[in-house]
PDB file of N, CA and C in Angstrom:
ATOM      1  N   MET A   1       0.749  -1.233   0.021  1.00 70.00           N
ATOM      2  CA  MET A   1       0.492   0.393   0.369  1.00 70.00           C
ATOM      3  C   MET A   1       1.191   1.455   0.255  1.00 70.00           C
ATOM      4  N   ILE A   2       0.394   2.370  -0.472  1.00 86.00           N
ATOM      5  CA  ILE A   2       1.195   3.356  -1.032  1.00 86.00           C
ATOM      6  C   ILE A   2       0.815   4.598   0.640  1.00 86.00           C
ATOM      7  N   ASP A   3       1.860   4.760   0.982  1.00 91.00           N
ATOM      8  CA  ASP A   3       1.977   6.054   2.430  1.00 91.00           C
ATOM      9  C   ASP A   3       0.866   7.215   2.049  1.00 91.00           C
ATOM     10  N   LYS A   4       0.022   7.589   2.740  1.00 92.00           N
ATOM     11  CA  LYS A   4      -0.597   8.824   2.157  1.00 92.00           C
ATOM     12  C   LYS A   4      -0.015  10.312   2.130  1.00 92.00           C
ATOM     13  N   ARG A   5       1.328  10.194   2.758  1.00 93.00           N
ATOM     14  CA  ARG A   5       2.164  11.597   2.328  1.00 93.00           C
ATOM     15  C   ARG A   5       2.650  11.608   0.678  1.00 93.00           C
ATOM     16  N   MET A   6       2.686  10.373   0.329  1.00 94.00           N
ATOM     17  CA  MET A   6       2.802  10.324  -0.972  1.00 94.00           C
ATOM     18  C   MET A   6       1.358  10.997  -1.956  1.00 94.00           C
ATOM     19  N   LEU A   7       0.670  11.223  -1.545  1.00 95.00           N
ATOM     20  CA  LEU A   7      -0.913  11.751  -2.456  1.00 95.00           C
ATOM     21  C   LEU A   7      -0.840  13.037  -2.173  1.00 95.00           C
ATOM     22  N   THR A   8       0.151  13.630  -3.605  1.00 95.00           N
ATOM     23  CA  THR A   8      -0.358  14.939  -2.888  1.00 95.00           C
ATOM     24  C   THR A   8      -1.422  16.052  -3.065  1.00 95.00           C
ATOM     25  N   ASP A   9      -2.030  15.650  -4.249  1.00 96.00           N
ATOM     26  CA  ASP A   9      -2.756  15.923  -5.178  1.00 96.00           C
ATOM     27  C   ASP A   9      -4.339  16.339  -4.750  1.00 96.00           C
ATOM     28  N   SER A  10      -5.013  16.805  -5.477  1.00 97.00           N
ATOM     29  CA  SER A  10      -6.705  16.671  -4.777  1.00 97.00           C
ATOM     30  C   SER A  10      -7.578  17.199  -6.600  1.00 97.00           C
ATOM     31  N   VAL A  11      -7.990  16.899  -6.872  1.00 98.00           N
ATOM     32  CA  VAL A  11      -8.919  17.190  -8.011  1.00 98.00           C
ATOM     33  C   VAL A  11     -10.746  16.856  -8.111  1.00 98.00           C
ATOM     34  N   THR A  12     -10.995  17.240  -8.709  1.00 98.00           N
ATOM     35  CA  THR A  12     -12.629  16.965  -8.174  1.00 98.00           C
ATOM     36  C   THR A  12     -13.133  16.536  -9.694  1.00 98.00           C
ATOM     37  N   ILE A  13     -14.605  15.979  -9.311  1.00 98.00           N
ATOM     38  CA  ILE A  13     -14.846  15.116 -11.171  1.00 98.00           C
ATOM     39  C   ILE A  13     -16.140  15.317 -10.936  1.00 98.00           C
ATOM     40  N   LYS A  14     -16.335  15.104 -12.005  1.00 98.00           N
ATOM     41  CA  LYS A  14     -18.524  15.821 -11.965  1.00 98.00           C
ATOM     42  C   LYS A  14     -18.495  14.628 -13.374  1.00 98.00           C
ATOM     43  N   LYS A  15     -19.938  14.132 -13.078  1.00 97.00           N
ATOM     44  CA  LYS A  15     -20.366  13.025 -13.582  1.00 97.00           C
ATOM     45  C   LYS A  15     -21.500  13.934 -14.768  1.00 97.00           C
ATOM     46  N   PRO A  16     -21.556  13.441 -16.026  1.00 96.00           N
ATOM     47  CA  PRO A  16     -22.418  13.720 -17.054  1.00 96.00           C
ATOM     48  C   PRO A  16     -23.598  13.232 -16.552  1.00 96.00           C
ATOM     49  N   VAL A  17     -24.750  13.948 -16.700  1.00 95.00           N
ATOM     50  CA  VAL A  17     -26.307  14.153 -16.494  1.00 95.00           C
ATOM     51  C   VAL A  17     -27.069  14.477 -17.598  1.00 95.00           C
ATOM     52  N   GLY A  18     -26.553  14.684 -18.664  1.00 92.00           N
ATOM     53  CA  GLY A  18     -27.477  14.620 -19.900  1.00 92.00           C
ATOM     54  C   GLY A  18     -27.200  16.467 -20.481  1.00 92.00           C
ATOM     55  N   GLU A  19     -28.375  16.754 -21.104  1.00 91.00           N
ATOM     56  CA  GLU A  19     -27.778  18.624 -21.720  1.00 91.00           C
ATOM     57  C   GLU A  19     -28.774  19.479 -21.111  1.00 91.00           C
ATOM     58  N   ASP A  20     -28.363  20.968 -20.746  1.00 88.00           N
ATOM     59  CA  ASP A  20     -29.363  21.700 -20.245  1.00 88.00           C
ATOM     60  C   ASP A  20     -30.446  22.207 -21.348  1.00 88.00           C
ATOM     61  N   ASP A  21     -30.714  23.523 -20.741  1.00 89.00           N
ATOM     62  CA  ASP A  21     -31.645  24.191 -21.802  1.00 89.00           C
ATOM     63  C   ASP A  21     -30.873  24.457 -23.091  1.00 89.00           C
ATOM     64  N   TRP A  22     -30.016  24.541 -23.625  1.00 91.00           N
ATOM     65  CA  TRP A  22     -29.057  25.457 -24.544  1.00 91.00           C
ATOM     66  C   TRP A  22     -28.453  24.063 -25.098  1.00 91.00           C
ATOM     67  N   GLY A  23     -28.677  23.187 -24.629  1.00 88.00           N
ATOM     68  CA  GLY A  23     -28.016  22.000 -25.603  1.00 88.00           C
ATOM     69  C   GLY A  23     -26.611  21.380 -25.337  1.00 88.00           C
ATOM     70  N   LYS A  24     -26.171  22.175 -24.467  1.00 91.00           N
ATOM     71  CA  LYS A  24     -24.590  22.176 -23.906  1.00 91.00           C
ATOM     72  C   LYS A  24     -24.865  20.681 -22.720  1.00 91.00           C
ATOM     73  N   GLU A  25     -23.398  20.419 -22.516  1.00 92.00           N
ATOM     74  CA  GLU A  25     -23.362  18.925 -21.491  1.00 92.00           C
ATOM     75  C   GLU A  25     -23.341  19.727 -20.258  1.00 92.00           C
ATOM     76  N   ALA A  26     -24.553  19.250 -19.360  1.00 95.00           N
ATOM     77  CA  ALA A  26     -24.565  19.252 -18.052  1.00 95.00           C
ATOM     78  C   ALA A  26     -23.705  18.266 -16.933  1.00 95.00           C
ATOM     79  N   TYR A  27     -23.045  19.145 -16.212  1.00 96.00           N
ATOM     80  CA  TYR A  27     -22.379  18.062 -15.141  1.00 96.00           C
ATOM     81  C   TYR A  27     -23.510  17.998 -13.724  1.00 96.00           C
ATOM     82  N   SER A  28     -22.929  16.491 -13.125  1.00 96.00           N
ATOM     83  CA  SER A  28     -23.826  16.870 -11.672  1.00 96.00           C
ATOM     84  C   SER A  28     -22.322  18.167 -10.321  1.00 96.00           C
ATOM     85  N   GLU A  29     -22.997  17.715  -9.628  1.00 97.00           N
ATOM     86  CA  GLU A  29     -21.757  18.657  -8.408  1.00 97.00           C
ATOM     87  C   GLU A  29     -20.656  17.939  -8.613  1.00 97.00           C
ATOM     88  N   PRO A  30     -19.639  19.322  -8.230  1.00 97.00           N
ATOM     89  CA  PRO A  30     -18.458  18.312  -8.482  1.00 97.00           C
ATOM     90  C   PRO A  30     -18.151  17.687  -6.781  1.00 97.00           C
ATOM     91  N   LEU A  31     -17.386  16.410  -7.361  1.00 97.00           N
ATOM     92  CA  LEU A  31     -16.994  15.397  -5.877  1.00 97.00           C
ATOM     93  C   LEU A  31     -15.721  15.418  -5.781  1.00 97.00           C
ATOM     94  N   LEU A  32     -14.977  15.588  -4.812  1.00 97.00           N
ATOM     95  CA  LEU A  32     -13.483  15.979  -4.381  1.00 97.00           C
ATOM     96  C   LEU A  32     -13.197  14.855  -3.965  1.00 97.00           C
ATOM     97  N   LEU A  33     -11.900  14.763  -5.306  1.00 97.00           N
ATOM     98  CA  LEU A  33     -11.147  13.517  -4.695  1.00 97.00           C
ATOM     99  C   LEU A  33      -9.748  13.910  -4.070  1.00 97.00           C
ATOM    100  N   SER A  34      -9.649  13.807  -2.485  1.00 96.00           N
ATOM    101  CA  SER A  34      -8.423  13.975  -1.596  1.00 96.00           C
ATOM    102  C   SER A  34      -8.366  13.638  -0.823  1.00 96.00           C
ATOM    103  N   PRO A  35      -6.746  12.694  -0.483  1.00 97.00           N
ATOM    104  CA  PRO A  35      -5.709  12.936  -1.264  1.00 97.00           C
ATOM    105  C   PRO A  35      -5.933  11.778  -2.881  1.00 97.00           C
ATOM    106  N   CYS A  36      -4.937  12.287  -3.722  1.00 97.00           N
ATOM    107  CA  CYS A  36      -4.841  11.601  -4.761  1.00 97.00           C
ATOM    108  C   CYS A  36      -3.447  11.573  -5.265  1.00 97.00           C
ATOM    109  N   LYS A  37      -3.548  11.003  -6.596  1.00 96.00           N
ATOM    110  CA  LYS A  37      -2.178  11.046  -7.247  1.00 96.00           C
ATOM    111  C   LYS A  37      -2.615  11.436  -8.777  1.00 96.00           C
ATOM    112  N   PHE A  38      -1.874  12.686  -9.275  1.00 96.00           N
ATOM    113  CA  PHE A  38      -2.189  13.140 -10.992  1.00 96.00           C
ATOM    114  C   PHE A  38      -1.304  12.937 -11.465  1.00 96.00           C
ATOM    115  N   ASP A  39      -0.807  12.090 -12.308  1.00 94.00           N
ATOM    116  CA  ASP A  39       0.249  11.291 -13.210  1.00 94.00           C
ATOM    117  C   ASP A  39      -0.048  12.190 -14.277  1.00 94.00           C
ATOM    118  N   ARG A  40       0.842  13.372 -14.615  1.00 89.00           N
ATOM    119  CA  ARG A  40       0.491  14.009 -16.026  1.00 89.00           C
ATOM    120  C   ARG A  40       1.514  13.274 -16.764  1.00 89.00           C
ATOM    121  N   SER A  41       0.987  13.257 -18.549  1.00 84.00           N
ATOM    122  CA  SER A  41       1.768  13.091 -19.287  1.00 84.00           C
ATOM    123  C   SER A  41       1.640  13.576 -20.510  1.00 84.00           C
ATOM    124  N   PHE A  42       2.724  14.162 -21.280  1.00 78.00           N
ATOM    125  CA  PHE A  42       2.686  15.062 -22.476  1.00 78.00           C
ATOM    126  C   PHE A  42       3.595  14.214 -23.698  1.00 78.00           C
ATOM    127  N   SER A  43       2.950  14.404 -24.673  1.00 77.00           N
ATOM    128  CA  SER A  43       3.467  13.513 -26.004  1.00 77.00           C
ATOM    129  C   SER A  43       3.131  14.247 -27.235  1.00 77.00           C
ATOM    130  N   HIS A  44       4.086  14.541 -27.959  1.00 72.00           N
ATOM    131  CA  HIS A  44       3.926  15.172 -29.493  1.00 72.00           C
ATOM    132  C   HIS A  44       4.459  13.916 -30.102  1.00 72.00           C
ATOM    133  N   SER A  45       3.870  13.675 -31.345  1.00 78.00           N
ATOM    134  CA  SER A  45       4.532  12.826 -32.653  1.00 78.00           C
ATOM    135  C   SER A  45       4.053  13.280 -33.828  1.00 78.00           C
ATOM    136  N   GLY A  46       4.924  12.964 -34.672  1.00 76.00           N
ATOM    137  CA  GLY A  46       4.919  13.508 -35.785  1.00 76.00           C
ATOM    138  C   GLY A  46       5.972  15.108 -36.333  1.00 76.00           C
ATOM    139  N   SER A  47       5.629  15.280 -37.659  1.00 77.00           N
ATOM    140  CA  SER A  47       6.914  17.027 -37.594  1.00 77.00           C
ATOM    141  C   SER A  47       5.780  17.544 -38.482  1.00 77.00           C
ATOM    142  N   GLY A  48       6.538  18.947 -38.359  1.00 74.00           N
ATOM    143  CA  GLY A  48       6.306  19.583 -39.393  1.00 74.00           C
ATOM    144  C   GLY A  48       4.704  20.383 -39.291  1.00 74.00           C
ATOM    145  N   ASN A  49       3.699  19.746 -40.574  1.00 78.00           N
ATOM    146  CA  ASN A  49       2.366  20.273 -40.686  1.00 78.00           C
ATOM    147  C   ASN A  49       1.514  19.178 -39.565  1.00 78.00           C
ATOM    148  N   HIS A  50       2.075  17.738 -39.583  1.00 76.00           N
ATOM    149  CA  HIS A  50       1.549  16.614 -39.389  1.00 76.00           C
ATOM    150  C   HIS A  50       1.789  16.185 -37.751  1.00 76.00           C
ATOM    151  N   ARG A  51       2.032  17.374 -36.838  1.00 75.00           N
ATOM    152  CA  ARG A  51       2.139  17.009 -35.624  1.00 75.00           C
ATOM    153  C   ARG A  51       1.052  16.912 -35.107  1.00 75.00           C
ATOM    154  N   SER A  52       1.179  15.669 -33.658  1.00 75.00           N
ATOM    155  CA  SER A  52      -0.451  15.827 -33.210  1.00 75.00           C
ATOM    156  C   SER A  52       0.068  15.984 -31.773  1.00 75.00           C
ATOM    157  N   GLU A  53      -0.610  16.088 -30.764  1.00 71.00           N
ATOM    158  CA  GLU A  53       0.021  16.378 -29.264  1.00 71.00           C
ATOM    159  C   GLU A  53      -1.234  15.339 -28.511  1.00 71.00           C
ATOM    160  N   SER A  54      -0.722  14.892 -27.606  1.00 73.00           N
ATOM    161  CA  SER A  54      -1.887  13.641 -26.866  1.00 73.00           C
ATOM    162  C   SER A  54      -1.153  13.995 -25.379  1.00 73.00           C
ATOM    163  N   ASN A  55      -2.389  14.766 -24.301  1.00 77.00           N
ATOM    164  CA  ASN A  55      -1.809  14.779 -23.337  1.00 77.00           C
ATOM    165  C   ASN A  55      -2.706  13.692 -22.498  1.00 77.00           C
ATOM    166  N   SER A  56      -2.634  12.753 -22.590  1.00 87.00           N
ATOM    167  CA  SER A  56      -3.418  11.546 -21.869  1.00 87.00           C
ATOM    168  C   SER A  56      -2.866  11.650 -20.291  1.00 87.00           C
ATOM    169  N   SER A  57      -3.522  11.694 -19.100  1.00 94.00           N
ATOM    170  CA  SER A  57      -3.223  11.366 -17.842  1.00 94.00           C
ATOM    171  C   SER A  57      -3.912  10.760 -16.667  1.00 94.00           C
ATOM    172  N   THR A  58      -3.353  10.332 -15.876  1.00 96.00           N
ATOM    173  CA  THR A  58      -4.149   8.999 -15.034  1.00 96.00           C
ATOM    174  C   THR A  58      -4.170  10.092 -13.682  1.00 96.00           C
ATOM    175  N   VAL A  59      -5.230   9.360 -12.890  1.00 97.00           N
ATOM    176  CA  VAL A  59      -5.374   9.969 -11.654  1.00 97.00           C
ATOM    177  C   VAL A  59      -5.274   8.955 -10.590  1.00 97.00           C
ATOM    178  N   ILE A  60      -5.053   8.382  -9.594  1.00 97.00           N
ATOM    179  CA  ILE A  60      -4.908   7.492  -8.885  1.00 97.00           C
ATOM    180  C   ILE A  60      -5.849   7.832  -7.660  1.00 97.00           C
ATOM    181  N   VAL A  61      -6.904   6.831  -7.709  1.00 97.00           N
ATOM    182  CA  VAL A  61      -7.421   7.546  -6.198  1.00 97.00           C
ATOM    183  C   VAL A  61      -7.484   5.985  -5.395  1.00 97.00           C
ATOM    184  N   TYR A  62      -7.200   6.108  -3.995  1.00 97.00           N
ATOM    185  CA  TYR A  62      -6.598   4.845  -3.023  1.00 97.00           C
ATOM    186  C   TYR A  62      -8.090   5.151  -2.190  1.00 97.00           C
ATOM    187  N   HIS A  63      -8.536   4.067  -2.294  1.00 95.00           N
ATOM    188  CA  HIS A  63     -10.232   3.718  -1.875  1.00 95.00           C
ATOM    189  C   HIS A  63      -9.565   4.023  -0.610  1.00 95.00           C
ATOM    190  N   LYS A  64      -8.977   3.218   0.593  1.00 94.00           N
ATOM    191  CA  LYS A  64      -8.350   3.479   1.729  1.00 94.00           C
ATOM    192  C   LYS A  64      -8.478   4.912   2.304  1.00 94.00           C
ATOM    193  N   TYR A  65      -7.730   5.886   1.391  1.00 96.00           N
ATOM    194  CA  TYR A  65      -7.898   7.425   1.556  1.00 96.00           C
ATOM    195  C   TYR A  65      -8.466   8.158   1.002  1.00 96.00           C
ATOM    196  N   CYS A  66      -9.990   8.076   0.492  1.00 96.00           N
ATOM    197  CA  CYS A  66     -10.715   8.580  -0.303  1.00 96.00           C
ATOM    198  C   CYS A  66     -11.609   7.414  -0.570  1.00 96.00           C
ATOM    199  N   PRO A  67     -12.498   7.134   0.665  1.00 94.00           N
ATOM    200  CA  PRO A  67     -13.523   6.194   0.055  1.00 94.00           C
ATOM    201  C   PRO A  67     -14.381   6.876  -0.637  1.00 94.00           C
ATOM    202  N   VAL A  68     -14.597   6.861  -1.542  1.00 96.00           N
ATOM    203  CA  VAL A  68     -15.663   7.291  -2.860  1.00 96.00           C
ATOM    204  C   VAL A  68     -15.845   5.909  -4.033  1.00 96.00           C
ATOM    205  N   LYS A  69     -17.233   6.149  -4.718  1.00 96.00           N
ATOM    206  CA  LYS A  69     -17.559   5.149  -5.168  1.00 96.00           C
ATOM    207  C   LYS A  69     -17.743   5.480  -6.926  1.00 96.00           C
ATOM    208  N   LEU A  70     -17.067   5.181  -7.301  1.00 96.00           N
ATOM    209  CA  LEU A  70     -16.594   5.635  -8.432  1.00 96.00           C
ATOM    210  C   LEU A  70     -17.047   4.589  -9.632  1.00 96.00           C
ATOM    211  N   ASP A  71     -18.366   5.077 -10.591  1.00 95.00           N
ATOM    212  CA  ASP A  71     -18.576   3.549 -11.745  1.00 95.00           C
ATOM    213  C   ASP A  71     -18.466   4.118 -13.234  1.00 95.00           C
ATOM    214  N   LYS A  72     -18.466   3.314 -13.885  1.00 95.00           N
ATOM    215  CA  LYS A  72     -18.701   4.026 -15.959  1.00 95.00           C
ATOM    216  C   LYS A  72     -19.634   4.751 -15.706  1.00 95.00           C
ATOM    217  N   SER A  73     -20.623   5.586 -14.870  1.00 96.00           N
ATOM    218  CA  SER A  73     -21.535   6.589 -15.263  1.00 96.00           C
ATOM    219  C   SER A  73     -20.333   7.871 -15.229  1.00 96.00           C
ATOM    220  N   PHE A  74     -19.357   7.975 -14.856  1.00 97.00           N
ATOM    221  CA  PHE A  74     -18.775   9.137 -14.994  1.00 97.00           C
ATOM    222  C   PHE A  74     -17.918   9.594 -15.680  1.00 97.00           C
ATOM    223  N   VAL A  75     -17.786   7.963 -17.081  1.00 97.00           N
ATOM    224  CA  VAL A  75     -16.989   8.507 -17.734  1.00 97.00           C
ATOM    225  C   VAL A  75     -17.950   9.194 -19.194  1.00 97.00           C
ATOM    226  N   GLY A  76     -16.884  10.449 -19.567  1.00 96.00           N
ATOM    227  CA  GLY A  76     -17.420  11.246 -19.979  1.00 96.00           C
ATOM    228  C   GLY A  76     -17.732  12.332 -19.264  1.00 96.00           C
ATOM    229  N   GLY A  77     -17.546  12.373 -18.437  1.00 97.00           N
ATOM    230  CA  GLY A  77     -17.331  13.433 -17.178  1.00 97.00           C
ATOM    231  C   GLY A  77     -16.122  14.316 -17.327  1.00 97.00           C
ATOM    232  N   VAL A  78     -16.036  15.857 -16.181  1.00 97.00           N
ATOM    233  CA  VAL A  78     -15.088  16.181 -16.149  1.00 97.00           C
ATOM    234  C   VAL A  78     -14.119  15.934 -14.863  1.00 97.00           C
ATOM    235  N   VAL A  79     -12.868  16.268 -15.255  1.00 97.00           N
ATOM    236  CA  VAL A  79     -12.400  15.992 -13.777  1.00 97.00           C
ATOM    237  C   VAL A  79     -11.537  17.472 -14.169  1.00 97.00           C
ATOM    238  N   GLU A  80     -11.153  18.437 -12.884  1.00 96.00           N
ATOM    239  CA  GLU A  80     -10.757  19.847 -12.790  1.00 96.00           C
ATOM    240  C   GLU A  80      -9.595  19.872 -11.706  1.00 96.00           C
ATOM    241  N   GLU A  81      -8.517  20.438 -12.247  1.00 94.00           N
ATOM    242  CA  GLU A  81      -7.749  20.398 -11.237  1.00 94.00           C
ATOM    243  C   GLU A  81      -6.862  21.764 -11.542  1.00 94.00           C
ATOM    244  N   ASP A  82      -6.668  22.816 -10.485  1.00 92.00           N
ATOM    245  CA  ASP A  82      -5.957  23.929 -10.838  1.00 92.00           C
ATOM    246  C   ASP A  82      -6.633  24.643 -12.030  1.00 92.00           C
ATOM    247  N   GLY A  83      -8.202  24.812 -12.110  1.00 91.00           N
ATOM    248  CA  GLY A  83      -8.643  25.527 -13.570  1.00 91.00           C
ATOM    249  C   GLY A  83      -8.337  24.869 -14.397  1.00 91.00           C
ATOM    250  N   VAL A  84      -7.996  23.775 -15.004  1.00 91.00           N
ATOM    251  CA  VAL A  84      -7.548  22.872 -16.285  1.00 91.00           C
ATOM    252  C   VAL A  84      -8.986  21.696 -15.706  1.00 91.00           C
ATOM    253  N   SER A  85      -9.542  21.876 -16.972  1.00 93.00           N
ATOM    254  CA  SER A  85     -10.536  20.516 -17.163  1.00 93.00           C
ATOM    255  C   SER A  85     -10.238  19.849 -18.310  1.00 93.00           C
ATOM    256  N   TYR A  86     -10.406  17.886 -17.505  1.00 94.00           N
ATOM    257  CA  TYR A  86      -9.674  17.020 -18.618  1.00 94.00           C
ATOM    258  C   TYR A  86     -11.008  16.177 -18.693  1.00 94.00           C
ATOM    259  N   VAL A  87     -11.141  15.749 -19.705  1.00 95.00           N
ATOM    260  CA  VAL A  87     -12.504  14.689 -19.530  1.00 95.00           C
ATOM    261  C   VAL A  87     -12.122  12.929 -19.782  1.00 95.00           C
ATOM    262  N   VAL A  88     -12.791  12.904 -18.727  1.00 97.00           N
ATOM    263  CA  VAL A  88     -12.687  10.881 -18.037  1.00 97.00           C
ATOM    264  C   VAL A  88     -13.281   9.990 -19.615  1.00 97.00           C
ATOM    265  N   LYS A  89     -11.731   9.717 -19.855  1.00 96.00           N
ATOM    266  CA  LYS A  89     -11.784   8.654 -21.071  1.00 96.00           C
ATOM    267  C   LYS A  89     -12.350   6.995 -20.398  1.00 96.00           C
ATOM    268  N   ASN A  90     -11.631   6.429 -19.181  1.00 96.00           N
ATOM    269  CA  ASN A  90     -12.086   5.714 -18.909  1.00 96.00           C
ATOM    270  C   ASN A  90     -11.747   5.329 -17.460  1.00 96.00           C
ATOM    271  N   ILE A  91     -12.369   4.596 -16.547  1.00 98.00           N
ATOM    272  CA  ILE A  91     -12.198   4.429 -15.245  1.00 98.00           C
ATOM    273  C   ILE A  91     -11.897   2.633 -14.981  1.00 98.00           C
ATOM    274  N   ILE A  92     -11.163   2.199 -14.000  1.00 97.00           N
ATOM    275  CA  ILE A  92     -10.420   1.312 -13.897  1.00 97.00           C
ATOM    276  C   ILE A  92     -10.489   0.937 -12.726  1.00 97.00           C
ATOM    277  N   PRO A  93     -11.443   0.326 -12.262  1.00 97.00           N
ATOM    278  CA  PRO A  93     -10.626  -0.371 -10.767  1.00 97.00           C
ATOM    279  C   PRO A  93      -9.848  -1.459 -10.409  1.00 97.00           C
ATOM    280  N   GLN A  94      -8.995  -1.162  -9.241  1.00 96.00           N
ATOM    281  CA  GLN A  94      -7.858  -1.999  -8.894  1.00 96.00           C
ATOM    282  C   GLN A  94      -8.209  -3.148  -7.757  1.00 96.00           C
ATOM    283  N   TYR A  95      -7.787  -4.349  -7.765  1.00 96.00           N
ATOM    284  CA  TYR A  95      -8.198  -4.772  -6.868  1.00 96.00           C
ATOM    285  C   TYR A  95      -7.244  -6.023  -6.431  1.00 96.00           C
ATOM    286  N   HIS A  96      -6.901  -6.380  -5.003  1.00 93.00           N
ATOM    287  CA  HIS A  96      -6.451  -6.825  -4.605  1.00 93.00           C
ATOM    288  C   HIS A  96      -6.157  -8.220  -4.672  1.00 93.00           C
ATOM    289  N   PRO A  97      -5.176  -8.407  -5.027  1.00 92.00           N
ATOM    290  CA  PRO A  97      -5.326 -10.100  -6.194  1.00 92.00           C
ATOM    291  C   PRO A  97      -5.098 -11.554  -5.011  1.00 92.00           C
ATOM    292  N   LEU A  98      -5.632 -11.511  -3.906  1.00 94.00           N
ATOM    293  CA  LEU A  98      -5.530 -12.694  -3.075  1.00 94.00           C
ATOM    294  C   LEU A  98      -7.256 -12.310  -2.630  1.00 94.00           C
ATOM    295  N   THR A  99      -7.389 -10.962  -1.742  1.00 94.00           N
ATOM    296  CA  THR A  99      -8.735 -10.698  -1.021  1.00 94.00           C
ATOM    297  C   THR A  99      -9.941 -10.163  -1.776  1.00 94.00           C
ATOM    298  N   SER A 100      -9.247  -9.536  -3.281  1.00 92.00           N
ATOM    299  CA  SER A 100     -10.382  -9.361  -4.334  1.00 92.00           C
ATOM    300  C   SER A 100     -11.169  -8.187  -3.518  1.00 92.00           C
ATOM    301  N   ARG A 101     -10.060  -7.370  -2.533  1.00 95.00           N
ATOM    302  CA  ARG A 101     -11.058  -5.900  -1.972  1.00 95.00           C
ATOM    303  C   ARG A 101     -10.526  -4.967  -3.431  1.00 95.00           C
ATOM    304  N   LEU A 102     -11.457  -3.666  -3.146  1.00 96.00           N
ATOM    305  CA  LEU A 102     -10.841  -2.741  -4.226  1.00 96.00           C
ATOM    306  C   LEU A 102      -9.428  -2.073  -3.453  1.00 96.00           C
ATOM    307  N   LEU A 103      -8.802  -1.738  -4.098  1.00 96.00           N
ATOM    308  CA  LEU A 103      -7.565  -0.910  -3.727  1.00 96.00           C
ATOM    309  C   LEU A 103      -7.632   0.405  -4.155  1.00 96.00           C
ATOM    310  N   ALA A 104      -7.818   0.592  -5.154  1.00 97.00           N
ATOM    311  CA  ALA A 104      -7.858   1.822  -6.008  1.00 97.00           C
ATOM    312  C   ALA A 104      -8.590   2.183  -7.699  1.00 97.00           C
ATOM    313  N   TYR A 105      -8.711   3.251  -7.940  1.00 98.00           N
ATOM    314  CA  TYR A 105      -9.115   3.355  -9.223  1.00 98.00           C
ATOM    315  C   TYR A 105      -8.487   4.443  -9.957  1.00 98.00           C
ATOM    316  N   GLU A 106      -8.652   3.867 -11.047  1.00 97.00           N
ATOM    317  CA  GLU A 106      -7.024   4.822 -12.353  1.00 97.00           C
ATOM    318  C   GLU A 106      -8.237   5.748 -13.170  1.00 97.00           C
ATOM    319  N   ILE A 107      -8.570   6.777 -13.052  1.00 98.00           N
ATOM    320  CA  ILE A 107      -9.397   7.831 -13.788  1.00 98.00           C
ATOM    321  C   ILE A 107      -8.014   7.880 -15.204  1.00 98.00           C
ATOM    322  N   GLU A 108      -8.542   7.286 -16.378  1.00 96.00           N
ATOM    323  CA  GLU A 108      -7.782   8.332 -17.044  1.00 96.00           C
ATOM    324  C   GLU A 108      -8.446   9.027 -18.061  1.00 96.00           C
ATOM    325  N   VAL A 109      -8.199   9.991 -18.276  1.00 96.00           N
ATOM    326  CA  VAL A 109      -8.325  11.689 -18.307  1.00 96.00           C
ATOM    327  C   VAL A 109      -7.533  12.023 -19.931  1.00 96.00           C
ATOM    328  N   ILE A 110      -8.034  12.853 -20.631  1.00 91.00           N
ATOM    329  CA  ILE A 110      -7.368  13.502 -21.484  1.00 91.00           C
ATOM    330  C   ILE A 110      -7.794  15.013 -21.555  1.00 91.00           C
TER     331      ILE A 110
END
């Protein structure tokens, strides 16, 4: 298990709940995920005019320190950290190999 002192980040996550009156995506109230670990990654591929950027990152939430229940309904939602918004692409629950107890959630964002 990881030491809580290594979990220095905090983010909020919002679940998509449909559309508002103007046809824009509406989200639920923000849920605070703290403490957690936000592993940011930035990559560029290609060259010249064919250059593309991929900013896929992972938020790791340890259930022991942040007892929240995340499910597939959060996919398509928004994770916000320091005023920057990321779209949730996948949520992967991680289980203990012997006891099948939930250890953490990996939230893949772009």
